[in-house]
PDB file of C-alpha atoms in Angstrom:
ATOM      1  CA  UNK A  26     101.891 107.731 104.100  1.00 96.00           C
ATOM      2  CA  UNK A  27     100.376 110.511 106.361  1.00 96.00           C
ATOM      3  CA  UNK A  28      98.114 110.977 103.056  1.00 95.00           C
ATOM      4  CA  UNK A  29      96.772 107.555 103.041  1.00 95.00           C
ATOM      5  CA  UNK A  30      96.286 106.544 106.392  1.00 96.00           C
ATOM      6  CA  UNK A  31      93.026 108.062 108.748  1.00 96.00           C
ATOM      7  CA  UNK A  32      95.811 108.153 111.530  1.00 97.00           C
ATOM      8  CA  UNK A  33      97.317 110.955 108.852  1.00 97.00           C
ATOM      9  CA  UNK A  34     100.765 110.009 110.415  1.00 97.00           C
ATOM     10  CA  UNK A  35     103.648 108.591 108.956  1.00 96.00           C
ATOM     11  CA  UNK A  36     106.805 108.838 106.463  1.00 96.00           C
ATOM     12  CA  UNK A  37     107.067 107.855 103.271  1.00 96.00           C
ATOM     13  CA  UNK A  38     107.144 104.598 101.375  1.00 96.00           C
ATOM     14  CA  UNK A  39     109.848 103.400  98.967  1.00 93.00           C
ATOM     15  CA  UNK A  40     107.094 103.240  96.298  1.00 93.00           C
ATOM     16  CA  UNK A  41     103.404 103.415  95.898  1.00 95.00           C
ATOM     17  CA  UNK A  42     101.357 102.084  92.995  1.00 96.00           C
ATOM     18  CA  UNK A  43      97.834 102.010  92.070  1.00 96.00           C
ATOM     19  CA  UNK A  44      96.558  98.954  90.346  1.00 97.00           C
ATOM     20  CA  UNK A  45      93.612  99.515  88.035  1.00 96.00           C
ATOM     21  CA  UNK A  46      93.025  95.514  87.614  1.00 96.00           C
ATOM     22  CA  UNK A  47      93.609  91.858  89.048  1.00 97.00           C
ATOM     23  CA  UNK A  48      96.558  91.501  86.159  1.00 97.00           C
ATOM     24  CA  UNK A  49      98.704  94.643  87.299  1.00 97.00           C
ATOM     25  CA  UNK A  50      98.186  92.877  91.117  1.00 97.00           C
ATOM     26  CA  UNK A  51      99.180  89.754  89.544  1.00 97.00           C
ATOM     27  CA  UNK A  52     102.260  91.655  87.973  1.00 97.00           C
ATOM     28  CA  UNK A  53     103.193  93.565  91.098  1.00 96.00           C
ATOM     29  CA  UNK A  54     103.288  91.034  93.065  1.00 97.00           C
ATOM     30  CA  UNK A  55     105.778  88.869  90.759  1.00 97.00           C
ATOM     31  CA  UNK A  56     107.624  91.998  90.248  1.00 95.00           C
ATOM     32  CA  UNK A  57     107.965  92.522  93.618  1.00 94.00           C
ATOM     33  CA  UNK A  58     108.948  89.206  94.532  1.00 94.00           C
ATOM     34  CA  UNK A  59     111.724  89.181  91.860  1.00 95.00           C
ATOM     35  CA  UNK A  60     113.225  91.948  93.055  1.00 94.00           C
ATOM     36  CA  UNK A  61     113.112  91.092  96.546  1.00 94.00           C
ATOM     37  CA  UNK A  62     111.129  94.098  97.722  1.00 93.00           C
ATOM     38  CA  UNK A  63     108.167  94.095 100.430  1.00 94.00           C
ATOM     39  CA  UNK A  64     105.275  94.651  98.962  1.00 95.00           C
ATOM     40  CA  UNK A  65     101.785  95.972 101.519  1.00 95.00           C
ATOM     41  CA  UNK A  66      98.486  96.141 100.034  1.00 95.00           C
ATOM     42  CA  UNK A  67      96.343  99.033 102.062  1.00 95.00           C
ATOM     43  CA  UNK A  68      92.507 100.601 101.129  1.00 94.00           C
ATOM     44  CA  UNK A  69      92.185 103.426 103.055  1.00 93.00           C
ATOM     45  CA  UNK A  70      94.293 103.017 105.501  1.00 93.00           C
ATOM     46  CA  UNK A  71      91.692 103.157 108.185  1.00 92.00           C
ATOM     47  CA  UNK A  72      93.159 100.683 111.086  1.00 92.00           C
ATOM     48  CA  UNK A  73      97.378 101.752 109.942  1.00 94.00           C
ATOM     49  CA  UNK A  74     100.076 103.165 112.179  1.00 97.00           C
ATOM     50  CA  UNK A  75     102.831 103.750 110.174  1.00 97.00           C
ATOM     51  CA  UNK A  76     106.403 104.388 111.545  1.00 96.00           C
ATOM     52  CA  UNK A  77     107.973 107.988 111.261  1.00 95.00           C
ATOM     53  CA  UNK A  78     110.520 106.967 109.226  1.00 95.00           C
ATOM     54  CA  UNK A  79     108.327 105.706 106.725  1.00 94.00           C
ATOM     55  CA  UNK A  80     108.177 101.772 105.198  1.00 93.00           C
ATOM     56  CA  UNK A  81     110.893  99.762 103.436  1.00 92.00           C
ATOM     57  CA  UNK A  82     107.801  98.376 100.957  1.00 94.00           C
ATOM     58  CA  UNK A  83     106.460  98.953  98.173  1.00 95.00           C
ATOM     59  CA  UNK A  84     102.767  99.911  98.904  1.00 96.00           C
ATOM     60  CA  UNK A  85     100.158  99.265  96.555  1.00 97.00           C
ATOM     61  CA  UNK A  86      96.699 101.367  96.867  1.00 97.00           C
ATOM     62  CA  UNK A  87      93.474  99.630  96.221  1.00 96.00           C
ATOM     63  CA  UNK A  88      91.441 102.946  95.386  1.00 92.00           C
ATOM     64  CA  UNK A  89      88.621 104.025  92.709  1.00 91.00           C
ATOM     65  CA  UNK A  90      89.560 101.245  90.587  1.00 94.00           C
ATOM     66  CA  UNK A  91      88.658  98.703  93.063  1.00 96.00           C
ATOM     67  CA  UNK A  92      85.566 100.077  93.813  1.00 96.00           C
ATOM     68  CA  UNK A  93      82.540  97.853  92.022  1.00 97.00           C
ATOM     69  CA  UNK A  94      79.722  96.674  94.220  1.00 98.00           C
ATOM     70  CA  UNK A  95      77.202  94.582  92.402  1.00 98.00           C
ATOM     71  CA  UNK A  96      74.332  91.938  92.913  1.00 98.00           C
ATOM     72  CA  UNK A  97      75.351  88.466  92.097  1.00 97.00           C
ATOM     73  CA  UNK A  98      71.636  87.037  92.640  1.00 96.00           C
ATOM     74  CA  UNK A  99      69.010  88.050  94.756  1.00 96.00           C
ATOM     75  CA  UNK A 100      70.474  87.922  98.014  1.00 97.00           C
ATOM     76  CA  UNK A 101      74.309  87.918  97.526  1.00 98.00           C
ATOM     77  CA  UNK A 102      76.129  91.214  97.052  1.00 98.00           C
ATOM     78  CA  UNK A 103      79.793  91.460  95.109  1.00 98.00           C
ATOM     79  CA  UNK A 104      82.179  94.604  96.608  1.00 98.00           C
ATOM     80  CA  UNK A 105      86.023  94.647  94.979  1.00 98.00           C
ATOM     81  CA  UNK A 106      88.172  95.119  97.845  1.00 97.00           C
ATOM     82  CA  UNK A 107      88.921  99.057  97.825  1.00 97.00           C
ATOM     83  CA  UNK A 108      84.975  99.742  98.094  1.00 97.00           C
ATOM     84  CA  UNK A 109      84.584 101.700 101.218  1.00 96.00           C
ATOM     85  CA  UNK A 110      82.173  99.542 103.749  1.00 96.00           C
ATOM     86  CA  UNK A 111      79.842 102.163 104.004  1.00 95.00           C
ATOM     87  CA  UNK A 112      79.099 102.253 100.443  1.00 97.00           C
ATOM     88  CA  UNK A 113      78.390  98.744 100.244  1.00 98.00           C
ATOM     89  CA  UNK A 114      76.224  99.055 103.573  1.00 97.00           C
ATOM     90  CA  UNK A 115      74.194 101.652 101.282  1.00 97.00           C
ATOM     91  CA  UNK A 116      73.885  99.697  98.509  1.00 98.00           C
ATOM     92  CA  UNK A 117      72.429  96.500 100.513  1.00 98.00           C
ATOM     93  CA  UNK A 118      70.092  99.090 101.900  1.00 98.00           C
ATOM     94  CA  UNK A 119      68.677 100.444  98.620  1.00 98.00           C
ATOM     95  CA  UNK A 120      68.056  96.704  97.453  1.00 98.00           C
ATOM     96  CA  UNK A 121      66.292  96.061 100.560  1.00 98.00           C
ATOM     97  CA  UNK A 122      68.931  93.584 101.646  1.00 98.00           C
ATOM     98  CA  UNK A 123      69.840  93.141 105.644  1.00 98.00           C
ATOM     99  CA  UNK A 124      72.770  91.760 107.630  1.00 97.00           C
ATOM    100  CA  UNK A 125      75.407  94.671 106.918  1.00 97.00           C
ATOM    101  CA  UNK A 126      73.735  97.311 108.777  1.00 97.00           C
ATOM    102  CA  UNK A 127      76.727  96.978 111.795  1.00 96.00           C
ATOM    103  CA  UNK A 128      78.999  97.845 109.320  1.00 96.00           C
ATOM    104  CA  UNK A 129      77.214 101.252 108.724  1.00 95.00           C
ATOM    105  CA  UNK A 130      79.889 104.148 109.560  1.00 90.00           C
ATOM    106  CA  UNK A 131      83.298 101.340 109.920  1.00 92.00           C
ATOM    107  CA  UNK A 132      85.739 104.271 107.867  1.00 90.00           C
ATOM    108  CA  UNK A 133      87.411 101.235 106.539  1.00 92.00           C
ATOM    109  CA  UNK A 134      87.045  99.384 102.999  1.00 96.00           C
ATOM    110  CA  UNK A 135      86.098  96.089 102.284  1.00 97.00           C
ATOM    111  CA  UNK A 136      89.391  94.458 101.980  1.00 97.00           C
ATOM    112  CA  UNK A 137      90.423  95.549 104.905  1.00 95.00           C
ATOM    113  CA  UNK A 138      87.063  94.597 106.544  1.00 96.00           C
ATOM    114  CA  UNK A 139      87.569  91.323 105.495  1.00 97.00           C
ATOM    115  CA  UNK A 140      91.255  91.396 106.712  1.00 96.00           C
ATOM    116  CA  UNK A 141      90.484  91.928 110.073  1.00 95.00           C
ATOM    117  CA  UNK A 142      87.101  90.607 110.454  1.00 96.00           C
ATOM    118  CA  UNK A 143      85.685  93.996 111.156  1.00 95.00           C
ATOM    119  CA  UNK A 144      82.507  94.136 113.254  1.00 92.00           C
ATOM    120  CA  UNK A 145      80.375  96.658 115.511  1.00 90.00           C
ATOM    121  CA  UNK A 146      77.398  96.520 117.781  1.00 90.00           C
ATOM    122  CA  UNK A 147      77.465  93.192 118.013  1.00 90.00           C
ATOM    123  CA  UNK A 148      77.808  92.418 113.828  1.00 95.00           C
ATOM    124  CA  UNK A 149      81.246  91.063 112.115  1.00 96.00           C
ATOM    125  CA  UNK A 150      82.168  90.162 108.492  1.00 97.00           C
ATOM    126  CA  UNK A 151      82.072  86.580 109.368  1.00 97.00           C
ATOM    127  CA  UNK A 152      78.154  86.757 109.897  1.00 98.00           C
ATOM    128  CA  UNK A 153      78.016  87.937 106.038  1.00 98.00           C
ATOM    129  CA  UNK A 154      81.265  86.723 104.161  1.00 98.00           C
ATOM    130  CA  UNK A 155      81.698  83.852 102.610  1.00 98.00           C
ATOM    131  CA  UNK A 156      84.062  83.961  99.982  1.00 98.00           C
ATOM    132  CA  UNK A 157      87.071  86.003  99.160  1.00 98.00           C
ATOM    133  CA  UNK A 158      88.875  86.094  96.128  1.00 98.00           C
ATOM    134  CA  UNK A 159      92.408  86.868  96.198  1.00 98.00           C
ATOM    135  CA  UNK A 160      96.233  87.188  94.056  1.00 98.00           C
ATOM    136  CA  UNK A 161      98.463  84.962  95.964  1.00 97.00           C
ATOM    137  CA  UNK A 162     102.218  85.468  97.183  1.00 95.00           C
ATOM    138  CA  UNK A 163     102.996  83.840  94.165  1.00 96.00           C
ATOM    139  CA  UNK A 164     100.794  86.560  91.985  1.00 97.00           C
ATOM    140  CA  UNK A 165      98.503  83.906  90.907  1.00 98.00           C
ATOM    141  CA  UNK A 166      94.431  84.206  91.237  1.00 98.00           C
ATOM    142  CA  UNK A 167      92.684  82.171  94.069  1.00 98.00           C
ATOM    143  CA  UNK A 168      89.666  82.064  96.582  1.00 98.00           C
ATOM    144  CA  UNK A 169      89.132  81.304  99.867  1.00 98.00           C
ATOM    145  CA  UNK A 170      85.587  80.494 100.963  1.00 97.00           C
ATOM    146  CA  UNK A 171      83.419  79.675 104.288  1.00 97.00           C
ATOM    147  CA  UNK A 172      85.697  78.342 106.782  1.00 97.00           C
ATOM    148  CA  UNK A 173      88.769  78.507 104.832  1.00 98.00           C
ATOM    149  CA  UNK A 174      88.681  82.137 106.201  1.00 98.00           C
ATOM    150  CA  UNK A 175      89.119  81.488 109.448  1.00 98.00           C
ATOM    151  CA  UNK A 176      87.102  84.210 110.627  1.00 97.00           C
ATOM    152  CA  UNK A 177      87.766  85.109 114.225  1.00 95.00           C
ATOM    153  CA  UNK A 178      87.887  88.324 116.334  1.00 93.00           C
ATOM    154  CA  UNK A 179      89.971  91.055 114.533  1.00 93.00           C
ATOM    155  CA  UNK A 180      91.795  88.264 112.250  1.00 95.00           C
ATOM    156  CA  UNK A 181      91.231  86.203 109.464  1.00 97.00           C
ATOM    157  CA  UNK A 182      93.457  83.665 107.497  1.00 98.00           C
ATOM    158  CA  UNK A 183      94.854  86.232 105.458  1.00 97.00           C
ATOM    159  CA  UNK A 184      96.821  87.472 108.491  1.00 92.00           C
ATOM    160  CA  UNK A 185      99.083  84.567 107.713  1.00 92.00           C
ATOM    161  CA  UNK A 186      99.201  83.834 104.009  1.00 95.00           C
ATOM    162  CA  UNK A 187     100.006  86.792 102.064  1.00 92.00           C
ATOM    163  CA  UNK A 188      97.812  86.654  99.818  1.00 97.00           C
ATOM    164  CA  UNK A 189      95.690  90.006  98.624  1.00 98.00           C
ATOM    165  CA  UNK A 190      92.230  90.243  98.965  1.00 98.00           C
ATOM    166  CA  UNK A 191      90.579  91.424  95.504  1.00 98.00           C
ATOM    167  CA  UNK A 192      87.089  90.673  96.068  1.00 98.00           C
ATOM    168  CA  UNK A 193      84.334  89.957  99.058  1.00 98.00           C
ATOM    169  CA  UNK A 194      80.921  87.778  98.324  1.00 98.00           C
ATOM    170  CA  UNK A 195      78.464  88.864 101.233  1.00 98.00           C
ATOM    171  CA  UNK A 196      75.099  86.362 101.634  1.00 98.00           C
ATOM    172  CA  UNK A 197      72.392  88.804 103.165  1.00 98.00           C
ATOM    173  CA  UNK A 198      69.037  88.700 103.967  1.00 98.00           C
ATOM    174  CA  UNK A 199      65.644  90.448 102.145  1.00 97.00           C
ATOM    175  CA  UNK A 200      64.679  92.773 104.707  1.00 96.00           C
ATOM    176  CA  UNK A 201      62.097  95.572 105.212  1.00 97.00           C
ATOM    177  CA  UNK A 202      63.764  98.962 104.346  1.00 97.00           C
ATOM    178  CA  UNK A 203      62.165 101.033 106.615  1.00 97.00           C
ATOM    179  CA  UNK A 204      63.737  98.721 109.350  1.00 97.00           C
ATOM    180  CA  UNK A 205      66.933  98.701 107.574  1.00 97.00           C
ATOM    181  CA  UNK A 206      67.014 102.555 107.323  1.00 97.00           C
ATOM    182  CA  UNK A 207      66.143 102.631 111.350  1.00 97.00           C
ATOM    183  CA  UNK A 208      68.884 100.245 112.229  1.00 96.00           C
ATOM    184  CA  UNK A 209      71.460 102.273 110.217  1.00 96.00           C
ATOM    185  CA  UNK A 210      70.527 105.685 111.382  1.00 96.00           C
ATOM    186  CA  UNK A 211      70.460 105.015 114.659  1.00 96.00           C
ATOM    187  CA  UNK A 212      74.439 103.316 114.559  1.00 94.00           C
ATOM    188  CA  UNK A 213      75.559 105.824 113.071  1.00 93.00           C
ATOM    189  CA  UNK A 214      73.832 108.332 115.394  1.00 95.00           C
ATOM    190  CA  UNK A 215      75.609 106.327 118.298  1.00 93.00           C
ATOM    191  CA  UNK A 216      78.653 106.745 116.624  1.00 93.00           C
ATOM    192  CA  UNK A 217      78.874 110.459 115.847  1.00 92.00           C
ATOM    193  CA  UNK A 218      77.503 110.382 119.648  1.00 93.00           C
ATOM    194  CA  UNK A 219      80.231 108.450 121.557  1.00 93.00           C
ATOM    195  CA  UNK A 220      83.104 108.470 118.943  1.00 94.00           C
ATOM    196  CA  UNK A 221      85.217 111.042 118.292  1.00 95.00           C
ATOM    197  CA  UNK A 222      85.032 111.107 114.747  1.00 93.00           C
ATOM    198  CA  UNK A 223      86.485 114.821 114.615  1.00 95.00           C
ATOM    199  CA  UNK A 224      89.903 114.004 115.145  1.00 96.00           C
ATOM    200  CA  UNK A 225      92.100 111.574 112.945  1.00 97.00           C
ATOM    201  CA  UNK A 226      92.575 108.213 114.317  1.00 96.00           C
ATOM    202  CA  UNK A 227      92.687 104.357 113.661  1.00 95.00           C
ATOM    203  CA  UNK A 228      89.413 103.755 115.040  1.00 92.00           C
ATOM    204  CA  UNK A 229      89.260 101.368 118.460  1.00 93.00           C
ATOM    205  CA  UNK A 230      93.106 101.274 119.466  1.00 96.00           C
ATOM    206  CA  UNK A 231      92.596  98.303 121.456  1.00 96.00           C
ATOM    207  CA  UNK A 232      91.338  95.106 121.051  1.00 94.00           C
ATOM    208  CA  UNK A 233      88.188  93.894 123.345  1.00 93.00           C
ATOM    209  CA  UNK A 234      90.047  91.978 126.944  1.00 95.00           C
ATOM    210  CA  UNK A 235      87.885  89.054 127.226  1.00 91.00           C
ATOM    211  CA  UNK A 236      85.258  89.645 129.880  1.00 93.00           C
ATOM    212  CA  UNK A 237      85.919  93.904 129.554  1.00 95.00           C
ATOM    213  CA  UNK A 238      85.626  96.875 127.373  1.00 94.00           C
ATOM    214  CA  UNK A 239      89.487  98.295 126.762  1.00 96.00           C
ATOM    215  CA  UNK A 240      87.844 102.313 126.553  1.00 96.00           C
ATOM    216  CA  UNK A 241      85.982 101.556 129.892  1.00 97.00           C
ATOM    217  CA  UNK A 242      88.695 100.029 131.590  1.00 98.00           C
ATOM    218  CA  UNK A 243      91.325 103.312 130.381  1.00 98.00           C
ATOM    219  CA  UNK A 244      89.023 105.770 131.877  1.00 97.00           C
ATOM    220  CA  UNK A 245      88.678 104.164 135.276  1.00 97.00           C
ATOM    221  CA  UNK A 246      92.658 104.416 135.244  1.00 98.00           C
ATOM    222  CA  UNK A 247      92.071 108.306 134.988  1.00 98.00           C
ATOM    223  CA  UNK A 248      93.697 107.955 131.722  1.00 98.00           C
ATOM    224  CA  UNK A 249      90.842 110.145 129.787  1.00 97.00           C
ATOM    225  CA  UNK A 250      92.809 112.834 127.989  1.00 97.00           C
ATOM    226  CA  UNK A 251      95.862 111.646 128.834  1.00 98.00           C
ATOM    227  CA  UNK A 252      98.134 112.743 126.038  1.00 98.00           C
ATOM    228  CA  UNK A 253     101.830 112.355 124.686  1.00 98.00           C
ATOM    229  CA  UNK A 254     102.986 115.035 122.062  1.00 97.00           C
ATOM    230  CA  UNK A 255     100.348 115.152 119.902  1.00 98.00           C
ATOM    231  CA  UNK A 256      98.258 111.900 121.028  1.00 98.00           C
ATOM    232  CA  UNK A 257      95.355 111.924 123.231  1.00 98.00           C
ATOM    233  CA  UNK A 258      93.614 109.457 124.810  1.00 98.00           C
ATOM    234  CA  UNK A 259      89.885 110.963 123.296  1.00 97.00           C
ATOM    235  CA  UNK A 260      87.832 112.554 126.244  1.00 97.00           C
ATOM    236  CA  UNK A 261      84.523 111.388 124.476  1.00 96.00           C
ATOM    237  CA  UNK A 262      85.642 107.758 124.158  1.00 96.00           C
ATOM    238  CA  UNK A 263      88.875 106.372 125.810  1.00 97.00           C
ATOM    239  CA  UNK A 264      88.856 103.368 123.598  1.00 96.00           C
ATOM    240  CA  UNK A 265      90.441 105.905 120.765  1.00 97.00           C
ATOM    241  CA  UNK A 266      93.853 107.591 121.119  1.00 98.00           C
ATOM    242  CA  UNK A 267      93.474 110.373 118.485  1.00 98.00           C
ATOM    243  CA  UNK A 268      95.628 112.684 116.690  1.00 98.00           C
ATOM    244  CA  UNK A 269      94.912 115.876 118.144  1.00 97.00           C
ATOM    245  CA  UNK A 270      97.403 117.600 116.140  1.00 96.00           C
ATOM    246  CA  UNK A 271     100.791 117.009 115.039  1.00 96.00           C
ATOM    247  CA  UNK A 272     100.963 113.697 116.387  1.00 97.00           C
ATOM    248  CA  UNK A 273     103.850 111.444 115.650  1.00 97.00           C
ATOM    249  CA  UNK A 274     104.046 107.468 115.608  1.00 97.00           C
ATOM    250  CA  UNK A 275     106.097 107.225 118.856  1.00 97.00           C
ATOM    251  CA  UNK A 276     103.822 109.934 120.253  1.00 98.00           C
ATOM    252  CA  UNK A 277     100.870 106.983 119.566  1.00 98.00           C
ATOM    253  CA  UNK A 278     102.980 104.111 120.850  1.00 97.00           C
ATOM    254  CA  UNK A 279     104.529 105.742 123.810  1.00 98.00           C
ATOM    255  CA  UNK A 280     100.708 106.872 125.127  1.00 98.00           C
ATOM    256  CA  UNK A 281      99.425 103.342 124.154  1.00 98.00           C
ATOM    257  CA  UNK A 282     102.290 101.921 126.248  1.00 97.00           C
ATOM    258  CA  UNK A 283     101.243 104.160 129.169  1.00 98.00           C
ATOM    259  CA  UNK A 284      97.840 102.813 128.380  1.00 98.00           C
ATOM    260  CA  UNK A 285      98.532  99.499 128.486  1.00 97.00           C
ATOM    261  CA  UNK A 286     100.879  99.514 131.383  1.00 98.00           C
ATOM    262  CA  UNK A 287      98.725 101.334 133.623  1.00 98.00           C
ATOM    263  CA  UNK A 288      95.734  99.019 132.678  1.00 98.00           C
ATOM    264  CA  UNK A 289      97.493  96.033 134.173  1.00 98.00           C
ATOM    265  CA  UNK A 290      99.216  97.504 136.593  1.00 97.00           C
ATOM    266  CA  UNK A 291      95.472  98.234 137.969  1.00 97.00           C
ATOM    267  CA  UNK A 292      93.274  96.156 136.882  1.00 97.00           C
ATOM    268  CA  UNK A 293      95.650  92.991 136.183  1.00 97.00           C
ATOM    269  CA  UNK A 294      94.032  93.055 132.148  1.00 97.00           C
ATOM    270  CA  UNK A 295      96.425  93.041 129.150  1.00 97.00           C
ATOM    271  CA  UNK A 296      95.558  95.105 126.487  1.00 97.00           C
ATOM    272  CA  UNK A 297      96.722  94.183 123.137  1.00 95.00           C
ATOM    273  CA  UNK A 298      96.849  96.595 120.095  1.00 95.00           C
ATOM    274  CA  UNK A 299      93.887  96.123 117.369  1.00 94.00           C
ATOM    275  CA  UNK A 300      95.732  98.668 115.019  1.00 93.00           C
ATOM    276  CA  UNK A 301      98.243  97.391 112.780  1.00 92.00           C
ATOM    277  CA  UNK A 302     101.881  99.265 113.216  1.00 92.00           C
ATOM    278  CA  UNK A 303     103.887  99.178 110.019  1.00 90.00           C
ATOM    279  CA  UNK A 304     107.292 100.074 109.127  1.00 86.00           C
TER     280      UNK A 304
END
């Protein structure tokens, strides 16, 4: 799984498959349930910690095939769920369409965006999404839309009912291009700034404390750099512990724990993990 995660950590999975359509999900997913095996759906793996010793699942990859991004009328964009954010981002951007521009440089795809209710600079998917279609538990074909999502920060509903996200229906806004262009470049210019996109990592390792920033509140606990094996708490952004070579899972958890510990220990604030830890 070190191959399909941005983390690049983590053993190996009992099986991986690569759907090309919504009828092999379908099939998968009754498969799997007949057989009583775990199935996990991933994209790329962008915001996945996955154990040393690998996963008990079967782990199907939402890749190339899953890729389409499309108009649907003037102002509504259609991305399958294993389009990368960024290209969909693009694409609202060369049909002068606005609203995703936060999104611009999230290393994530859209199912997962959609997952988690990814955001940035003060954007999330909930200010753009509004429908979802999905193959549920039972491998049959469904949709959630508007609040059926339950879009809140870093979850959505289908933290809790299996199902796997196929497709994402954005509503955007016309919008100049020039100002679109600006508003992209100059995220993503932030981000190659203060992020340290170099190293392999899960993105922000912690979610935002109510009322704080979990980076800013790591590096007034001295923690910047910190580092456990392979693991470092980044010295250009302590919200990210990175993989600065070689790092293991426990190496991550054990310097998250440290992380976490200290935090509250200090500063009385809980931190709770935004990445996802699988096994």
């Amino acid at each position: 799984m070190s191959k399909h995660t941005t983390f690049k950590i983590g053993g190996n999975a009992r099986l991986v498959v690569y759907p090309e359509n919504e009828e092999q999900i379908s099939a998968f997913v009754k498969e799997a349930k007949s057989a009583g095996i775990r199935l996990i759906a991933i994209g790329n793996g962008s915001n996945l910690l996955v154990d040393d010793n690998g996963i008990d699942a079967c782990v199907m990859i939402l890749d190339e095939h899953f890729s389409e991004i499309k108009l649907i009328d003037d102002d509504t964009v259609y991305a399958s769920a294993g389009a990368m954010l960024i290209k969909v981002c693009r694409f609202a951007y060369d049909n002068g369409l606005s609203g995703l521009e936060f999104a611009y440089g999230i290393p994530g795809s859209c199912g997962g965006g959609a997952y988690m209710n990814a955001g940035a600079y003060g954007g999330e998917m909930k200010d753009v999404l509004f429908r979802c279609s999905h193959i549920d538990k039972n491998g049959n074909k469904g949709f959630l839309e508007n609040e059926e999502l339950r879009l809140s920060y870093r979850h959505s509903a289908y933290y809790d009912n299996g199902c796997i996200i196929t497709g994402l229906y954005f509503k955007l806004k016309k919008g100049s291009k020039a100002d679109i262009k600006a508003k992209m470049d100059d995220l993503i210019t932030r981000r190659r700034n203060k992020q340290p996109l170099e190293y392999p990592s899960a993105g922000s390792t912690f979610k935002r404390p109510e009322g704080y920033f979990a980076g800013a509140l790591i590096e007034e606990c001295n923690l910047k750099g910190r580092s456990v094996g392979g693991a470092q708490v980044s010295e250009k952004h302590c919200g990210f512990v990175i993989n600065k070579g070689g790092a293991t899972c426990r190496d991550v958890l054990d310097l998250c724990k440290i992380c976490s510990d200290t935090v509250y220990e200090q500063k009385g604030v809980k931190l709770e993990m935004e990445i996802r830890i699988t096994k």
